[in-house]
Amino acid sequence: MTIRFNDETFRDDYSFRNSAEAIRRFPFPFDKDDYMYSVNMEPHGTGGRAGSVFEKRFDVDEHYVAEMRDRAITLAGDPLRCQSLPHMELAGWDLLELIMQCKAEDYPELFQLHRDGDRWHWINRPLGIEQRFTFLDPTTLPCGPLEYITRQAQGDFAVLDQREGNLWMDAGMVTSQADWSLDFDIGMNFFEWHAPVPKAAEMGIFQRALKFLLAVQQGAPSRRLNWTMTVNPRLDTSPENYHLWGPEKRTITPENVGAKQYLRVELQSFWRLPRSNALAFPIRCYLIALEDLVTVPKWARRLHRVIRDLPDELADYKGFAVNRQIIIDYLAQFDDGKPTSPGIFADD
Amino acid sequence: MTSLMLRVAAAESLTPLVKRFRFEHPQGAALPLFSGGAHVVVEMPDGEVLRRNAYSLISDPQDGSGYEIAVRREDGGRGGSRFMHGRVQPGDQLRISLPLNLFALDLRARKHVLIAGGIGITPFVAQVRQLLRMQLPFELHYAARSRAEAAGLKLLPDVPQIHVHISDEGDHLDLGGILSGQPLGTHVYTCGPEGLITAVAEAGARLGWPKTVLHSEVFQAPPPGRPFAVVLARSGRTIEVGAHQSLLEALEAAGVEIDWSCRGGACGRCETQVLSCHGRIEHHDHWLSEDDRSSQSRIMPCVSRFRGETLIIDR
């Protein structure tokens, strides 16, 4: 398998594009025609559906090189997007090992890891990186282990410490987030950082989700999909930079909604880390323009029904209430009222 | 529950009552690393009964070449430890779960104080190795009745941070002395008999320690009790739970699929909804909230029992 990496941007001229292949493998998040929160966990790991974003443990796609370039730009402007409290260094090494090992095993033509005891040799061909270092010795890397490896891995990473029967947001790399801030959430526990989410607390969702996450076992990672809407293919929709992207919400018109309005899907996975007992929480972001999404008839019908019937608080929370009617009107033309098949995948 | 079939590589008596077992991958593959305080669950096919006991890992957390546990023979117990002592030989293969840690070090601590009573030394054996490797300040206090019974003496390194208290030699744990004078930011971990854990909690409270820095692990076996019957709502079947059997074991014996992990009332995996309860649930777990307990709306089948007319659960 060869991947052709796109030369594209996620800001300014927004030259981001999905190829036909990327559209086909997009992780459409709705398995039925309506949506409400649920603890929708399923096992993650090797052996996911061939060709889908679930096939490999850390999916690498055509956007890899451009996403890493975009992360570097964001970090240069705001180094606090990557933080690790002092007790989380061991977890950073755990995460580095996990990602290097998975990538080297799952994409041997792109990544290689050679280990000789604690002396490791890492080769990342797409980014042109070759690094020899001593595992667990931070002086042998150009930056901390968490920052080092997450500058080479798509998606955001929260690394959660587990103690007192709770999870704590004590480290992370967050540059492609749906309007939340690591710098604000750092040190918070599971209930504190979820406090802004409407309705879910009353539904007991967080209690149940936390119980599940506390018991995630080594070698048995889980995943779920989450979603929102974003205007323009922008990875960094952070509170810190709201002044840059918030006003863009007002640029949506019935004429440009198909091209400028994106469905934003997060593939969230959960991994128990061996040495630190921390929980790694990668949040991988996938973007698709509505005009690309509607090329899959099942997704077009279903997304129309979901957005049309969504409770108002959720549209508010997800930040697209202002454009909701334009989106519904656009999608309505692709919904002939026919039934849709179960599950998230496109009909063959 | 993810598990591996491992080969018993060695079995060795540490004391008359405690045996060490070493497990390795049959093809020599590396095992997943773990953190100090983690346990595994060992499956023991004992005739018609499949026993499952949790044991702390005592080997080096950074050494994937094998897992080691220390098993104390409980002659009055349910049979798991007798099976391990009497039947398991080098070369045998046993199914072992992947490590899970419900008693991890809090790595924010400025100093770690570990207090072990008897066989409660086991989680600390791996933690000491982790602390030494990470060069973190700690002290371990290990109380045992006699040197002959103190299996930990053969498992711990000879380092000045380790203090052994042998009561037969007149050396008793002085909890007040240990807890006073520790630097701010110290965390305390206790493993051993319930009485020791209570004593540490009381000494901590007396000296003004915050509760959140006092950690403990009471790894209990399912307590025996009177036999009882349970109705399974999904199939309508009624199953009997024997005096020395847990509800979880009875469910498994009846072929009911149920998730589990620690089998000691701590991890929450087997939590089960109670649909109807005429009688009293004997809660023995450390997992459910006070509300869940008093409303009798949930039960932890791994350790809790029932007395009364009818219990209907969502299984």
Short mmCIF file of C-alpha atoms in Angstrom, two decimals, chain B residues 57-170:
data_model
loop_
_atom_site.label_atom_id
_atom_site.label_comp_id
_atom_site.label_asym_id
_atom_site.label_seq_id
_atom_site.Cartn_x
_atom_site.Cartn_y
_atom_site.Cartn_z
CA LEU B 57 2.67 -9.41 40.29
CA ILE B 58 5.96 -9.53 42.19
CA SER B 59 8.37 -9.55 39.26
CA ASP B 60 10.13 -6.50 37.82
CA PRO B 61 7.52 -4.39 35.99
CA GLN B 62 10.12 -3.60 33.31
CA ASP B 63 10.94 -7.24 32.64
CA GLY B 64 8.70 -8.82 30.02
CA SER B 65 10.47 -12.19 30.11
CA GLY B 66 8.01 -13.55 32.67
CA TYR B 67 5.42 -12.85 35.34
CA GLU B 68 5.88 -13.95 38.96
CA ILE B 69 3.35 -14.26 41.77
CA ALA B 70 3.54 -15.43 45.39
CA VAL B 71 0.66 -17.56 46.66
CA ARG B 72 -0.07 -18.12 50.34
CA ARG B 73 -1.80 -21.42 51.03
CA GLU B 74 -5.12 -20.78 52.78
CA ASP B 75 -6.18 -24.14 54.17
CA GLY B 76 -9.54 -22.78 55.22
CA GLY B 77 -10.02 -21.02 51.88
CA ARG B 78 -12.10 -21.93 48.85
CA GLY B 79 -9.49 -24.07 47.19
CA GLY B 80 -7.65 -21.83 44.75
CA SER B 81 -4.46 -21.53 46.76
CA ARG B 82 -4.53 -25.24 47.63
CA PHE B 83 -4.79 -25.97 43.91
CA MET B 84 -1.80 -23.75 43.18
CA HIS B 85 0.27 -25.36 45.94
CA GLY B 86 -0.77 -28.95 45.42
CA ARG B 87 -1.36 -29.36 41.73
CA VAL B 88 0.58 -26.83 39.70
CA GLN B 89 3.97 -28.03 38.47
CA PRO B 90 6.63 -26.53 36.22
CA GLY B 91 5.72 -27.22 32.60
CA ASP B 92 1.96 -26.87 33.20
CA GLN B 93 0.10 -24.27 31.21
CA LEU B 94 -2.35 -21.89 32.86
CA ARG B 95 -4.45 -19.07 31.50
CA ILE B 96 -3.36 -15.72 32.95
CA SER B 97 -5.11 -12.39 32.41
CA LEU B 98 -3.16 -9.33 31.29
CA PRO B 99 -2.08 -7.12 34.19
CA LEU B 100 -4.49 -4.60 35.65
CA ASN B 101 -3.54 -2.07 38.29
CA LEU B 102 -6.02 -0.95 40.94
CA PHE B 103 -3.25 -0.05 43.40
CA ALA B 104 -0.88 2.16 41.44
CA LEU B 105 1.67 4.58 42.84
CA ASP B 106 0.59 8.21 42.74
CA LEU B 107 3.52 9.62 40.82
CA ARG B 108 2.81 13.15 42.07
CA ALA B 109 4.00 12.14 45.54
CA ARG B 110 7.15 13.77 46.93
CA LYS B 111 7.77 10.57 48.85
CA HIS B 112 6.14 7.14 49.00
CA VAL B 113 5.64 5.28 52.30
CA LEU B 114 4.69 1.63 51.82
CA ILE B 115 3.28 -0.36 54.74
CA ALA B 116 2.86 -4.12 54.38
CA GLY B 117 1.45 -6.71 56.73
CA GLY B 118 2.20 -10.39 56.04
CA ILE B 119 1.40 -11.56 52.50
CA GLY B 120 0.29 -7.97 51.82
CA ILE B 121 3.93 -7.41 50.86
CA THR B 122 3.30 -8.73 47.33
CA PRO B 123 2.19 -5.55 45.48
CA PHE B 124 5.08 -3.66 47.06
CA VAL B 125 7.71 -6.03 45.71
CA ALA B 126 7.06 -4.73 42.19
CA GLN B 127 6.52 -1.16 43.40
CA VAL B 128 9.90 -1.13 45.13
CA ARG B 129 11.57 -2.11 41.88
CA GLN B 130 9.72 0.66 40.06
CA LEU B 131 10.61 3.24 42.73
CA LEU B 132 14.27 2.25 42.71
CA ARG B 133 14.40 2.43 38.93
CA MET B 134 12.75 5.85 38.88
CA GLN B 135 15.00 6.97 41.76
CA LEU B 136 12.03 8.23 43.76
CA PRO B 137 12.22 8.69 47.56
CA PHE B 138 10.42 5.97 49.49
CA GLU B 139 10.45 3.81 52.58
CA LEU B 140 8.89 0.40 53.04
CA HIS B 141 7.79 -0.99 56.39
CA TYR B 142 7.16 -4.72 56.32
CA ALA B 143 5.57 -6.35 59.36
CA ALA B 144 5.56 -10.13 59.82
CA ARG B 145 5.14 -12.44 62.76
CA SER B 146 8.38 -14.41 62.38
CA ARG B 147 11.32 -14.54 60.00
CA ALA B 148 10.33 -18.05 58.96
CA GLU B 149 6.92 -16.82 57.80
CA ALA B 150 8.15 -13.63 56.15
CA ALA B 151 8.16 -14.59 52.46
CA GLY B 152 8.96 -11.02 51.53
CA LEU B 153 12.49 -11.36 52.93
CA LYS B 154 13.37 -13.49 49.91
CA LEU B 155 11.71 -11.13 47.46
CA LEU B 156 12.99 -7.71 48.50
CA PRO B 157 16.34 -6.17 47.63
CA ASP B 158 18.82 -5.28 50.36
CA VAL B 159 18.44 -1.50 50.41
CA PRO B 160 18.35 0.96 53.32
CA GLN B 161 14.83 2.18 52.46
CA ILE B 162 13.38 -1.18 53.58
CA HIS B 163 12.57 -1.73 57.27
CA VAL B 164 11.47 -5.14 58.51
CA HIS B 165 9.46 -5.45 61.72
CA ILE B 166 9.29 -8.98 63.17
CA SER B 167 6.80 -9.11 66.03
CA ASP B 168 8.26 -12.35 67.49
CA GLU B 169 11.47 -10.39 67.96
CA GLY B 170 9.60 -7.62 69.75
#
